[in-house]
């Protein structure tokens, strides 16, 4: 900041478009840029009296909207009076648009300010009144002092002003704190430091208050309420009803408008206020969901939104209506039984029985009787009424054979004959029994390799391997982990206030046991921490039952809180969308370019 006072001669020469050594004339680069900015926007240099004045009712509404800012600023303005005791000045607090919300100070100074409409309700930015400290602080997002003839318009040139921006929890400017005087200050640096200290303190308290508000909004009492979306006063979605989270989790942190425009969710016009210390901090908005997907299938598992799993469901949709034999391949815990059930439920056999045998869980000596049944007196211990086997029981429906690779070669021969001839003979019997079944098989091994190794009959392989479906492991569909976690919360009616940390940390697990292991970990977590909050290390220890699954340094990936991580993701997505162009990214995010650059540096993006 220059110590040299700008003269009226320098100002006049600029208005006449004369070439002058502006830096030598005492003008800082910020003042020079602002003068050109005012000229570009055709600001009247011989005016400067505010023209935009809010009507009393509109001013009242704006003050109510900025109630938190006014309340937080009040003690710091009083403290400024102590710092600057003996200096004749007024303090001014504006909103993000430059409208003066509150003004106080020495009476004669206030009277002089009123003559140029520098008062509550007036808009005080550069385009309205020319170069001034409030307008520059808001536009440049930094503290600044503007003295005398540094002001572009005549009305303000008798004044010396110092202003500093106030930032919200997202580092967006929400207002400015300003000190103005008709009298020259003894020490402008001291005044600037005092104003900046007060503005920074207000910003910090704002962040703390918003964090407290967010914790209130994220409490289970609000988030678990059925058919209501919880949002902030700015319509930012804080939580969704648990039943909506699996499908719409990505909209948490977005606006209600975006959710309404892009989904089949209908928002009610009713907005139920949520209060914290008698202050409205958010709203509950009732919602209804329209099911407009005629191609949807009945599926008793959690679908998720990953492309790989959607491809699986697409295959299920196509094959279910046929009577084709299906082979399901996937690691343990990937939900092969759910896929088999979905194929049956969406088939023309859905009204018939759906029976399951785990070939690896039934001893070989009993598997034959389980499959084919037996006649009375066939062997010692046999039921004297005989027994229908699962193949006969499944007549008209579907038989699901899990772990088919565990079936012995002799049993494979018997099963092949039954599938070829569509008839069976019970153990100890001679009568042929006609059966009409659909066969679905599954394995956690690649059955093609077993055929090559001679461990599985090739002729049976071609009977069952007509339409193969491979299920992705959980590590291949990590984007679905959040949906499984939310499904667990819904089923258990349990939603801890720290669930966002749990979700972030669980996203980094290997989950070698897939969905089954994930659910086991969630159950352990609920038991251990039902009444207390775990730290990050304790949550990491729950992630894998087979040892440490994390690479060194992975905990740093969850160093940010939930809201911050959402913001980082939004910035990254916008940058990707616009190929790294900051101007378009800023417009997409509703930020200034300066704010985007600051956040890129802050988050090391």
Coordinates of C-alpha atoms in Angstrom, one line a residue:
X1 CA 0.0 0.0 0.0
X2 CA 1.4 3.4 -1.0
X3 CA 2.2 5.9 1.7
X4 CA 1.9 8.8 -0.8
X5 CA -1.5 10.5 -1.0
X6 CA -3.0 10.8 -4.4
X7 CA -3.6 14.3 -5.6
X8 CA -6.6 15.8 -7.2
X9 CA -4.3 16.7 -10.2
X10 CA -3.5 13.0 -10.7
X11 CA -7.2 12.2 -10.7
X12 CA -8.0 15.0 -13.2
X13 CA -5.2 13.9 -15.5
X14 CA -6.6 10.4 -15.5
X15 CA -10.1 11.6 -16.4
X16 CA -8.6 13.6 -19.3
X17 CA -6.9 10.4 -20.6
X18 CA -3.5 12.0 -20.1
X19 CA -0.5 9.6 -19.9
X20 CA 0.9 9.8 -16.4
X21 CA 3.3 7.8 -14.3
X22 CA 0.5 6.4 -12.2
X23 CA 2.8 4.3 -9.9
X24 CA 4.9 7.4 -9.2
X25 CA 1.7 9.4 -8.5
X26 CA 1.0 7.2 -5.5
X27 CA -1.5 4.9 -7.1
X28 CA -1.4 1.2 -6.2
X29 CA -2.1 -1.4 -8.9
X30 CA -5.4 -2.1 -7.3
X31 CA -6.5 1.5 -7.5
X32 CA -5.3 1.8 -11.1
X33 CA -7.3 -1.3 -12.1
X34 CA -10.4 0.0 -10.3
X35 CA -10.3 3.4 -12.0
X36 CA -10.2 1.6 -15.4
X37 CA -12.9 -0.8 -14.2
X38 CA -15.1 2.2 -13.3
X39 CA -14.4 3.9 -16.6
X40 CA -15.3 0.7 -18.5
X41 CA -18.6 0.5 -16.6
X42 CA -19.3 4.2 -17.3
X43 CA -19.4 5.3 -13.7
X44 CA -19.9 9.0 -13.3
X45 CA -16.7 10.4 -11.7
X46 CA -18.5 13.6 -10.7
X47 CA -21.3 11.8 -8.9
X48 CA -20.9 9.0 -6.4
X49 CA -24.1 9.5 -4.4
X50 CA -25.8 6.1 -4.0
X51 CA -28.8 5.6 -6.3
X52 CA -29.9 2.1 -5.3
X53 CA -31.7 2.3 -1.9
X54 CA -33.8 -0.5 -0.6
X55 CA -37.3 0.1 0.6
X56 CA -37.7 -0.4 4.3
X57 CA -39.5 -3.7 3.9
X58 CA -36.9 -5.1 1.5
X59 CA -34.1 -3.9 3.9
X60 CA -35.9 -5.7 6.7
X61 CA -36.0 -8.9 4.7
X62 CA -32.3 -8.6 3.7
X63 CA -31.3 -8.0 7.3
X64 CA -33.3 -11.1 8.4
X65 CA -31.6 -13.1 5.7
X66 CA -28.3 -12.0 7.1
X67 CA -29.2 -12.3 10.7
X68 CA -26.3 -14.6 11.5
X69 CA -23.8 -12.3 9.9
X70 CA -25.2 -9.3 11.9
X71 CA -25.2 -11.2 15.2
X72 CA -21.6 -12.5 14.7
X73 CA -20.3 -9.1 13.7
X74 CA -21.9 -7.1 16.6
X75 CA -19.3 -8.0 19.3
X76 CA -16.4 -7.4 16.9
X77 CA -17.7 -4.0 15.9
X78 CA -17.8 -3.1 19.6
X79 CA -14.2 -4.3 20.0
X80 CA -13.2 -2.1 17.1
X81 CA -14.5 0.9 19.0
X82 CA -11.9 0.1 21.7
X83 CA -9.1 -0.4 19.3
X84 CA -9.8 2.9 17.5
X85 CA -10.9 4.9 20.5
X86 CA -10.5 8.6 19.9
X87 CA -10.6 8.4 16.1
X88 CA -13.8 9.8 14.6
X89 CA -15.3 7.2 12.3
X90 CA -18.2 5.0 11.4
X91 CA -18.3 1.2 11.0
X92 CA -20.3 -0.3 8.1
X93 CA -21.3 -3.9 7.6
X94 CA -22.5 -5.0 4.1
X95 CA -23.8 -8.2 2.6
X96 CA -22.1 -10.0 -0.3
X97 CA -23.7 -7.6 -2.9
X98 CA -22.6 -4.5 -1.2
X99 CA -25.9 -3.5 0.5
X100 CA -25.3 -1.8 3.8
X101 CA -26.9 -3.8 6.6
X102 CA -25.7 -1.9 9.6
X103 CA -23.9 1.4 10.3
X104 CA -22.8 2.9 13.6
X105 CA -20.3 5.4 14.9
X106 CA -19.6 9.1 15.7
X107 CA -22.7 11.2 15.1
X108 CA -21.2 14.0 13.0
X109 CA -19.5 11.4 10.7
X110 CA -22.8 9.6 10.3
X111 CA -24.6 12.8 9.4
X112 CA -22.0 13.5 6.7
X113 CA -22.4 9.9 5.4
X114 CA -26.1 10.3 5.1
X115 CA -25.7 13.3 2.8
X116 CA -24.3 11.0 0.1
X117 CA -26.7 8.2 1.0
X118 CA -23.9 6.2 2.6
X119 CA -26.3 4.6 4.9
X120 CA -28.3 1.4 5.7
X121 CA -30.1 0.0 2.6
X122 CA -27.8 1.6 0.1
X123 CA -25.8 -0.4 -2.4
X124 CA -22.1 0.5 -2.1
X125 CA -20.1 -1.1 -4.8
X126 CA -17.8 0.2 -7.6
X127 CA -20.4 0.2 -10.4
X128 CA -22.8 2.2 -8.1
X129 CA -20.5 4.8 -6.5
X130 CA -17.0 4.3 -8.0
X131 CA -13.8 3.1 -6.5
X132 CA -14.3 2.5 -2.7
X133 CA -12.9 0.2 -0.1
X134 CA -16.1 -1.9 0.3
X135 CA -16.5 -2.5 -3.4
X136 CA -12.9 -3.4 -3.9
X137 CA -12.8 -5.7 -0.8
X138 CA -15.8 -7.6 -2.1
X139 CA -14.6 -7.9 -5.7
X140 CA -10.9 -8.6 -5.1
X141 CA -11.7 -10.6 -1.9
X142 CA -9.0 -9.0 0.1
X143 CA -8.5 -6.2 2.7
X144 CA -7.8 -2.7 1.3
X145 CA -7.7 1.0 2.2
X146 CA -8.9 3.7 -0.2
X147 CA -8.0 7.3 0.7
X148 CA -9.1 10.7 -0.6
X149 CA -8.6 11.1 -4.3
X150 CA -8.1 7.4 -4.7
X151 CA -11.9 7.3 -4.8
X152 CA -13.1 7.5 -8.4
X153 CA -16.2 9.6 -7.7
X154 CA -16.3 13.1 -6.2
X155 CA -18.8 12.2 -3.4
X156 CA -16.4 9.9 -1.7
X157 CA -13.2 11.9 -2.1
X158 CA -13.4 13.5 1.3
X159 CA -13.4 10.1 3.0
X160 CA -10.7 7.6 4.1
X161 CA -12.0 4.1 4.1
X162 CA -10.7 0.6 5.1
X163 CA -12.6 -2.6 4.4
X164 CA -12.0 -6.4 4.7
X165 CA -14.1 -9.2 3.2
X166 CA -15.9 -11.8 5.4
X167 CA -15.9 -15.4 4.1
X168 CA -18.2 -18.4 4.7
X169 CA -17.4 -22.0 5.3
X170 CA -16.8 -22.5 1.5
X171 CA -14.5 -19.5 1.3
X172 CA -17.1 -17.5 -0.5
X173 CA -17.4 -13.8 0.3
X174 CA -20.6 -13.1 2.3
X175 CA -20.0 -9.5 3.3
X176 CA -17.5 -6.8 4.2
X177 CA -16.6 -4.9 7.3
X178 CA -15.6 -1.3 6.8
X179 CA -14.3 1.8 8.7
X180 CA -14.8 5.2 7.2
X181 CA -13.7 8.7 8.4
X182 CA -13.6 12.3 7.2
X183 CA -10.4 12.7 9.1
X184 CA -6.9 11.5 8.3
X185 CA -5.7 8.5 10.3
X186 CA -2.5 8.6 12.3
X187 CA -1.7 5.0 11.2
X188 CA -3.5 3.5 8.3
X189 CA -1.6 0.2 8.7
X190 CA -3.0 -0.2 12.2
X191 CA -6.5 0.5 11.0
X192 CA -6.2 -2.0 8.2
X193 CA -4.9 -4.7 10.6
X194 CA -7.7 -4.0 13.0
X195 CA -10.4 -4.3 10.4
X196 CA -8.8 -7.5 8.9
X197 CA -8.6 -9.0 12.4
X198 CA -12.2 -8.4 13.1
X199 CA -13.3 -9.7 9.6
X200 CA -11.2 -12.8 10.0
X201 CA -12.7 -13.5 13.4
X202 CA -16.2 -13.1 12.1
X203 CA -15.3 -15.6 9.2
X204 CA -14.0 -18.1 11.7
X205 CA -17.1 -17.9 13.9
X206 CA -19.3 -18.2 10.9
X207 CA -17.5 -21.5 9.9
X208 CA -17.8 -22.8 13.4
X209 CA -21.5 -21.9 13.6
X210 CA -22.2 -23.4 10.2
X211 CA -20.4 -26.6 11.3
X212 CA -22.7 -26.7 14.3
X213 CA -25.7 -26.1 12.2
X214 CA -24.7 -28.9 9.8
X215 CA -24.2 -31.3 12.7
X216 CA -27.8 -30.4 13.8
X217 CA -29.1 -31.0 10.3
X218 CA -27.3 -34.3 9.9
X219 CA -28.6 -35.7 13.2
X220 CA -30.4 -39.0 12.8
X221 CA -33.7 -37.4 14.0
X222 CA -33.8 -35.3 10.9
X223 CA -32.1 -37.6 8.3
X224 CA -34.1 -40.7 9.1
X225 CA -37.5 -39.0 8.8
X226 CA -39.4 -40.7 6.1
X227 CA -40.2 -38.9 2.9
X228 CA -38.5 -35.6 3.9
X229 CA -35.3 -34.1 2.5
X230 CA -33.2 -32.0 4.9
X231 CA -31.6 -28.9 3.4
X232 CA -29.8 -25.8 4.5
X233 CA -31.3 -22.3 4.3
X234 CA -29.5 -22.1 0.9
X235 CA -31.3 -25.2 -0.3
X236 CA -28.2 -27.3 -0.2
X237 CA -29.2 -30.9 0.5
X238 CA -27.8 -32.2 3.8
X239 CA -29.5 -35.5 4.0
X240 CA -32.1 -37.6 2.2
X241 CA -34.6 -40.1 3.6
X242 CA -32.8 -43.4 4.2
X243 CA -34.9 -45.2 1.6
X244 CA -33.7 -42.7 -1.1
X245 CA -30.0 -42.7 -0.3
X246 CA -29.1 -45.8 -2.3
X247 CA -30.2 -44.3 -5.5
X248 CA -29.7 -40.6 -4.9
X249 CA -26.6 -40.3 -2.6
X250 CA -24.8 -38.3 -5.3
X251 CA -27.2 -35.4 -4.8
X252 CA -26.2 -34.8 -1.2
X253 CA -24.4 -31.5 -1.3
X254 CA -26.3 -30.4 -4.4
X255 CA -29.3 -28.1 -4.6
X256 CA -32.9 -29.1 -4.3
X257 CA -33.5 -27.6 -7.7
X258 CA -31.0 -29.9 -9.3
X259 CA -32.5 -32.9 -7.6
X260 CA -35.9 -32.0 -8.8
X261 CA -34.8 -31.2 -12.4
X262 CA -32.7 -34.4 -12.9
X263 CA -34.7 -37.1 -11.0
X264 CA -38.2 -38.5 -10.7
X265 CA -38.5 -37.0 -7.1
X266 CA -41.3 -34.6 -6.6
X267 CA -40.7 -31.9 -4.0
X268 CA -43.6 -30.5 -1.9
X269 CA -44.2 -26.8 -1.7
X270 CA -44.3 -27.2 2.1
X271 CA -41.0 -26.2 3.8
X272 CA -40.8 -27.1 7.5
X273 CA -38.3 -24.9 9.4
X274 CA -35.5 -26.5 11.4
X275 CA -34.4 -24.2 14.3
X276 CA -31.2 -23.9 16.2
X277 CA -31.2 -21.4 19.1
X278 CA -34.3 -19.8 17.7
X279 CA -32.7 -19.3 14.3
X280 CA -33.8 -21.1 11.1
X281 CA -30.9 -23.1 9.9
X282 CA -32.6 -25.3 7.4
X283 CA -35.8 -27.0 6.2
X284 CA -37.5 -30.3 5.9
X285 CA -39.2 -30.8 2.5
X286 CA -41.6 -33.6 2.0
X287 CA -41.0 -35.6 -1.2
X288 CA -42.7 -38.3 -3.3
X289 CA -40.9 -40.6 -5.8
X290 CA -42.4 -41.6 -9.1
X291 CA -41.5 -45.0 -10.6
X292 CA -41.4 -44.3 -14.3
X293 CA -39.1 -47.2 -15.3
X294 CA -41.3 -49.8 -17.1
X295 CA -38.2 -51.9 -17.8
X296 CA -37.3 -52.2 -14.1
X297 CA -37.0 -55.8 -12.7
X298 CA -37.9 -57.3 -9.4
X299 CA -34.7 -57.6 -7.5
X300 CA -34.5 -58.3 -3.8
X301 CA -30.9 -57.2 -3.5
X302 CA -29.5 -53.7 -3.5
X303 CA -28.9 -52.6 -7.1
X304 CA -26.2 -49.9 -6.8
X305 CA -25.4 -47.6 -9.7
X306 CA -22.1 -48.9 -11.0
X307 CA -21.9 -49.6 -14.7
X308 CA -20.7 -53.1 -14.2
X309 CA -23.6 -54.1 -11.9
X310 CA -26.1 -52.4 -14.2
X311 CA -24.8 -54.5 -17.0
X312 CA -25.4 -57.6 -14.9
X313 CA -29.0 -56.5 -14.2
X314 CA -29.4 -55.8 -17.9
X315 CA -28.4 -59.4 -18.6
X316 CA -30.8 -60.7 -16.0
X317 CA -33.6 -58.6 -17.6
X318 CA -32.9 -60.2 -21.0
X319 CA -32.4 -63.8 -20.0
X320 CA -35.2 -64.0 -17.3
X321 CA -38.0 -64.1 -19.8
X322 CA -36.4 -67.0 -21.6
X323 CA -36.1 -70.6 -20.3
X324 CA -32.4 -70.7 -20.9
X325 CA -29.9 -72.4 -18.5
X326 CA -27.9 -69.7 -16.7
X327 CA -24.4 -70.1 -15.1
X328 CA -23.4 -67.4 -12.6
X329 CA -19.8 -66.9 -11.8
X330 CA -18.5 -64.7 -9.0
X331 CA -16.4 -64.5 -5.8
X332 CA -17.8 -65.5 -2.5
X333 CA -20.2 -62.9 -1.1
X334 CA -21.0 -61.2 -4.5
X335 CA -24.7 -62.2 -4.3
X336 CA -25.0 -65.1 -6.7
X337 CA -28.1 -66.4 -4.9
X338 CA -29.7 -62.9 -5.3
X339 CA -29.1 -62.9 -9.0
X340 CA -30.6 -66.5 -9.3
X341 CA -33.6 -65.4 -7.4
X342 CA -34.0 -62.3 -9.6
X343 CA -33.9 -64.5 -12.7
X344 CA -36.7 -66.7 -11.3
X345 CA -38.8 -63.8 -10.0
X346 CA -38.8 -62.1 -13.4
X347 CA -39.5 -65.3 -15.4
X348 CA -42.7 -66.9 -16.6
X349 CA -42.0 -69.5 -13.8
X350 CA -42.2 -66.9 -11.1
X351 CA -45.4 -68.4 -9.7
X352 CA -43.6 -71.8 -9.4
X353 CA -41.2 -73.0 -6.7
X354 CA -37.6 -71.7 -6.4
X355 CA -35.4 -74.3 -4.7
X356 CA -31.7 -74.1 -3.8
X357 CA -29.1 -76.7 -3.1
X358 CA -25.5 -75.9 -2.1
X359 CA -23.6 -78.8 -3.6
X360 CA -20.6 -78.1 -1.5
X361 CA -22.5 -78.2 1.8
X362 CA -24.3 -81.6 1.2
X363 CA -22.2 -84.7 1.7
X364 CA -21.8 -86.7 -1.5
X365 CA -23.6 -89.6 0.0
X366 CA -26.7 -87.5 0.6
X367 CA -26.6 -85.3 -2.5
X368 CA -28.2 -87.9 -4.7
X369 CA -31.2 -88.4 -2.4
X370 CA -31.5 -84.6 -2.0
X371 CA -31.6 -84.2 -5.8
X372 CA -33.6 -87.2 -6.9
X373 CA -35.5 -88.4 -3.8
X374 CA -36.0 -92.0 -2.8
X375 CA -38.8 -94.6 -2.4
X376 CA -39.9 -96.0 1.0
X377 CA -37.5 -98.5 2.4
X378 CA -34.7 -97.7 0.0
X379 CA -32.1 -97.6 2.7
X380 CA -31.7 -97.8 6.4
X381 CA -33.0 -94.6 8.0
X382 CA -35.1 -93.7 5.0
X383 CA -38.5 -92.1 5.6
X384 CA -41.1 -94.8 5.4
X385 CA -43.2 -92.6 3.2
X386 CA -40.4 -91.9 0.7
X387 CA -39.1 -88.5 -0.2
X388 CA -39.4 -86.1 -3.2
X389 CA -36.1 -84.8 -4.4
X390 CA -35.4 -81.1 -5.1
X391 CA -35.6 -81.7 -8.8
X392 CA -39.2 -83.1 -8.5
X393 CA -40.1 -80.4 -5.9
X394 CA -38.9 -77.7 -8.4
X395 CA -41.3 -79.0 -11.1
X396 CA -42.8 -76.0 -12.9
X397 CA -40.2 -73.7 -11.3
X398 CA -36.4 -73.1 -11.0
X399 CA -33.7 -75.2 -9.3
X400 CA -30.6 -73.3 -8.3
X401 CA -27.4 -75.4 -7.8
X402 CA -24.7 -73.4 -6.0
X403 CA -21.1 -74.5 -5.9
X404 CA -21.8 -76.8 -8.8
X405 CA -18.0 -77.4 -9.2
X406 CA -18.2 -79.5 -5.9
X407 CA -20.4 -82.1 -7.5
X408 CA -18.7 -85.5 -8.0
X409 CA -18.2 -86.8 -11.6
X410 CA -20.7 -89.6 -10.9
X411 CA -23.4 -87.1 -9.8
X412 CA -22.6 -85.0 -12.8
X413 CA -23.5 -88.0 -15.0
X414 CA -26.8 -88.4 -13.2
X415 CA -27.7 -84.7 -13.4
X416 CA -26.8 -84.6 -17.1
X417 CA -29.1 -87.5 -17.8
X418 CA -32.0 -85.8 -15.9
X419 CA -31.4 -82.6 -17.9
X420 CA -31.3 -84.3 -21.2
X421 CA -34.3 -86.6 -20.7
X422 CA -36.3 -84.2 -18.5
X423 CA -37.1 -87.1 -16.2
X424 CA -35.8 -88.7 -13.1
X425 CA -36.0 -92.0 -11.2
X426 CA -36.0 -92.0 -7.4
X427 CA -33.4 -94.0 -5.5
X428 CA -34.9 -97.5 -5.0
X429 CA -37.6 -96.8 -7.6
X430 CA -38.2 -97.8 -11.2
X431 CA -40.8 -95.4 -12.3
X432 CA -39.8 -92.5 -14.6
X433 CA -41.0 -89.1 -13.3
X434 CA -41.3 -86.3 -15.8
X435 CA -40.1 -82.9 -14.6
X436 CA -40.2 -79.4 -16.1
X437 CA -37.6 -77.3 -14.5
X438 CA -35.2 -74.4 -15.3
X439 CA -31.7 -74.9 -14.1
X440 CA -29.4 -72.1 -12.8
X441 CA -26.0 -73.0 -11.6
X442 CA -23.3 -71.0 -9.8
X443 CA -19.6 -71.2 -8.8
X444 CA -16.9 -69.1 -7.3
X445 CA -14.3 -70.8 -9.6
X446 CA -13.9 -70.6 -13.4
X447 CA -15.6 -73.8 -14.4
X448 CA -14.0 -73.6 -17.9
X449 CA -10.6 -74.3 -16.2
X450 CA -12.1 -77.2 -14.3
X451 CA -13.3 -78.7 -17.7
X452 CA -9.7 -78.3 -19.1
X453 CA -8.3 -80.0 -16.0
X454 CA -10.8 -82.9 -16.3
X455 CA -12.5 -82.1 -13.0
X456 CA -15.8 -81.2 -14.6
X457 CA -17.6 -83.1 -17.4
X458 CA -17.5 -81.3 -20.7
X459 CA -21.0 -82.5 -21.8
X460 CA -22.6 -81.2 -18.6
X461 CA -20.6 -78.0 -19.0
X462 CA -22.4 -77.3 -22.3
X463 CA -25.7 -78.1 -20.8
X464 CA -25.4 -75.5 -18.0
X465 CA -23.1 -72.9 -19.5
X466 CA -25.6 -71.6 -22.0
X467 CA -25.9 -68.0 -20.7
X468 CA -23.0 -67.1 -18.4
X469 CA -23.3 -64.1 -16.0
X470 CA -20.1 -62.9 -14.3
X471 CA -20.6 -60.9 -11.1
X472 CA -18.1 -58.1 -10.4
X473 CA -16.4 -58.2 -7.0
X474 CA -17.0 -55.3 -4.6
X475 CA -13.5 -53.8 -5.4
X476 CA -14.6 -53.6 -9.0
X477 CA -17.8 -51.6 -8.1
X478 CA -16.5 -49.4 -5.3
X479 CA -19.0 -46.7 -6.2
X480 CA -21.7 -49.0 -4.9
X481 CA -20.2 -49.4 -1.4
X482 CA -22.1 -46.3 -0.3
X483 CA -25.4 -47.8 -1.3
X484 CA -24.8 -51.0 0.6
X485 CA -23.8 -49.0 3.7
X486 CA -27.0 -46.9 3.4
X487 CA -29.0 -50.1 2.9
X488 CA -27.6 -51.4 6.1
X489 CA -28.5 -48.2 7.9
X490 CA -32.1 -48.5 6.6
X491 CA -32.5 -52.1 7.5
X492 CA -31.2 -51.6 11.0
X493 CA -32.8 -48.3 11.6
X494 CA -29.4 -47.0 12.7
X495 CA -27.8 -43.8 11.4
X496 CA -24.9 -42.5 13.5
X497 CA -24.1 -38.8 13.4
X498 CA -20.6 -39.7 12.2
X499 CA -21.8 -41.9 9.3
X500 CA -20.0 -39.7 6.7
X501 CA -16.6 -40.6 8.2
X502 CA -17.6 -44.3 8.2
X503 CA -18.6 -44.1 4.6
X504 CA -15.4 -42.4 3.5
X505 CA -13.1 -44.9 5.4
X506 CA -15.0 -48.0 4.3
X507 CA -14.7 -46.9 0.6
X508 CA -11.0 -47.8 0.9
X509 CA -11.4 -51.4 2.0
X510 CA -10.5 -54.3 -0.3
X511 CA -13.5 -56.3 0.9
X512 CA -12.1 -59.7 -0.1
X513 CA -15.4 -61.2 1.3
X514 CA -17.3 -58.7 -0.8
X515 CA -20.8 -57.6 0.3
X516 CA -20.9 -60.3 3.0
X517 CA -17.7 -59.0 4.6
X518 CA -18.9 -55.4 4.3
X519 CA -22.1 -56.2 6.1
X520 CA -20.2 -58.1 8.8
X521 CA -18.0 -55.1 9.4
X522 CA -21.0 -52.8 9.6
X523 CA -22.6 -55.1 12.2
X524 CA -19.4 -55.1 14.3
X525 CA -19.3 -51.4 14.0
X526 CA -22.9 -51.0 15.3
X527 CA -22.3 -53.4 18.2
X528 CA -19.1 -51.7 19.3
X529 CA -20.1 -48.0 18.7
X530 CA -23.8 -47.9 19.2
X531 CA -23.4 -45.4 22.1
X532 CA -20.1 -43.8 21.3
X533 CA -18.2 -42.3 18.4
X534 CA -15.1 -44.1 17.1
X535 CA -12.0 -42.3 15.9
X536 CA -10.6 -42.9 12.3
X537 CA -8.1 -45.5 13.5
X538 CA -10.9 -47.6 15.1
X539 CA -12.9 -47.4 11.9
X540 CA -9.9 -48.5 9.8
X541 CA -9.4 -51.5 12.0
X542 CA -13.0 -52.7 11.2
X543 CA -12.5 -52.6 7.5
X544 CA -10.9 -56.0 6.9
X545 CA -11.0 -59.2 8.9
X546 CA -8.1 -60.7 6.9
X547 CA -5.5 -58.2 7.9
X548 CA -4.4 -54.6 7.1
X549 CA -5.9 -53.9 3.6
X550 CA -4.5 -50.4 3.2
X551 CA -1.5 -49.0 1.6
X552 CA 0.7 -46.7 3.5
X553 CA -0.6 -43.2 3.6
X554 CA -4.2 -44.0 2.6
X555 CA -5.5 -42.4 5.8
X556 CA -4.5 -39.1 4.4
X557 CA -7.2 -39.5 1.8
X558 CA -9.8 -39.0 4.4
X559 CA -8.2 -36.1 6.2
X560 CA -10.9 -33.8 5.0
X561 CA -14.4 -33.7 6.5
X562 CA -17.4 -34.8 4.5
X563 CA -18.4 -31.3 3.3
X564 CA -14.9 -30.4 2.3
X565 CA -14.5 -33.7 0.3
X566 CA -17.8 -32.9 -1.5
X567 CA -16.5 -29.6 -2.5
X568 CA -13.2 -31.0 -3.7
X569 CA -15.1 -33.6 -5.8
X570 CA -17.3 -30.9 -7.3
X571 CA -14.3 -28.8 -8.3
X572 CA -12.5 -31.8 -9.8
X573 CA -15.7 -32.8 -11.8
X574 CA -16.2 -29.3 -13.1
X575 CA -12.5 -29.0 -14.1
X576 CA -12.8 -32.3 -16.0
X577 CA -16.0 -31.2 -17.6
X578 CA -14.4 -28.0 -19.0
X579 CA -11.0 -29.5 -19.7
X580 CA -9.3 -27.5 -16.9
X581 CA -10.7 -24.0 -18.0
X582 CA -11.0 -22.1 -14.8
X583 CA -13.4 -19.4 -16.1
X584 CA -16.0 -21.9 -17.1
X585 CA -15.4 -24.0 -14.0
X586 CA -16.0 -20.9 -11.8
X587 CA -19.2 -20.1 -13.7
X588 CA -20.4 -23.7 -13.3
X589 CA -19.7 -23.6 -9.5
X590 CA -21.0 -20.1 -8.9
X591 CA -17.6 -18.9 -7.7
X592 CA -15.3 -16.2 -8.8
X593 CA -12.1 -17.2 -10.6
X594 CA -10.1 -15.9 -7.6
X595 CA -11.9 -18.3 -5.3
X596 CA -11.4 -21.2 -7.7
X597 CA -7.6 -20.5 -7.9
X598 CA -7.4 -20.2 -4.1
X599 CA -9.2 -23.5 -3.6
X600 CA -7.0 -25.3 -6.2
X601 CA -4.0 -24.2 -4.2
X602 CA -5.6 -24.9 -0.8
X603 CA -6.6 -28.5 -1.8
X604 CA -3.6 -29.1 -4.0
X605 CA -5.8 -30.0 -6.9

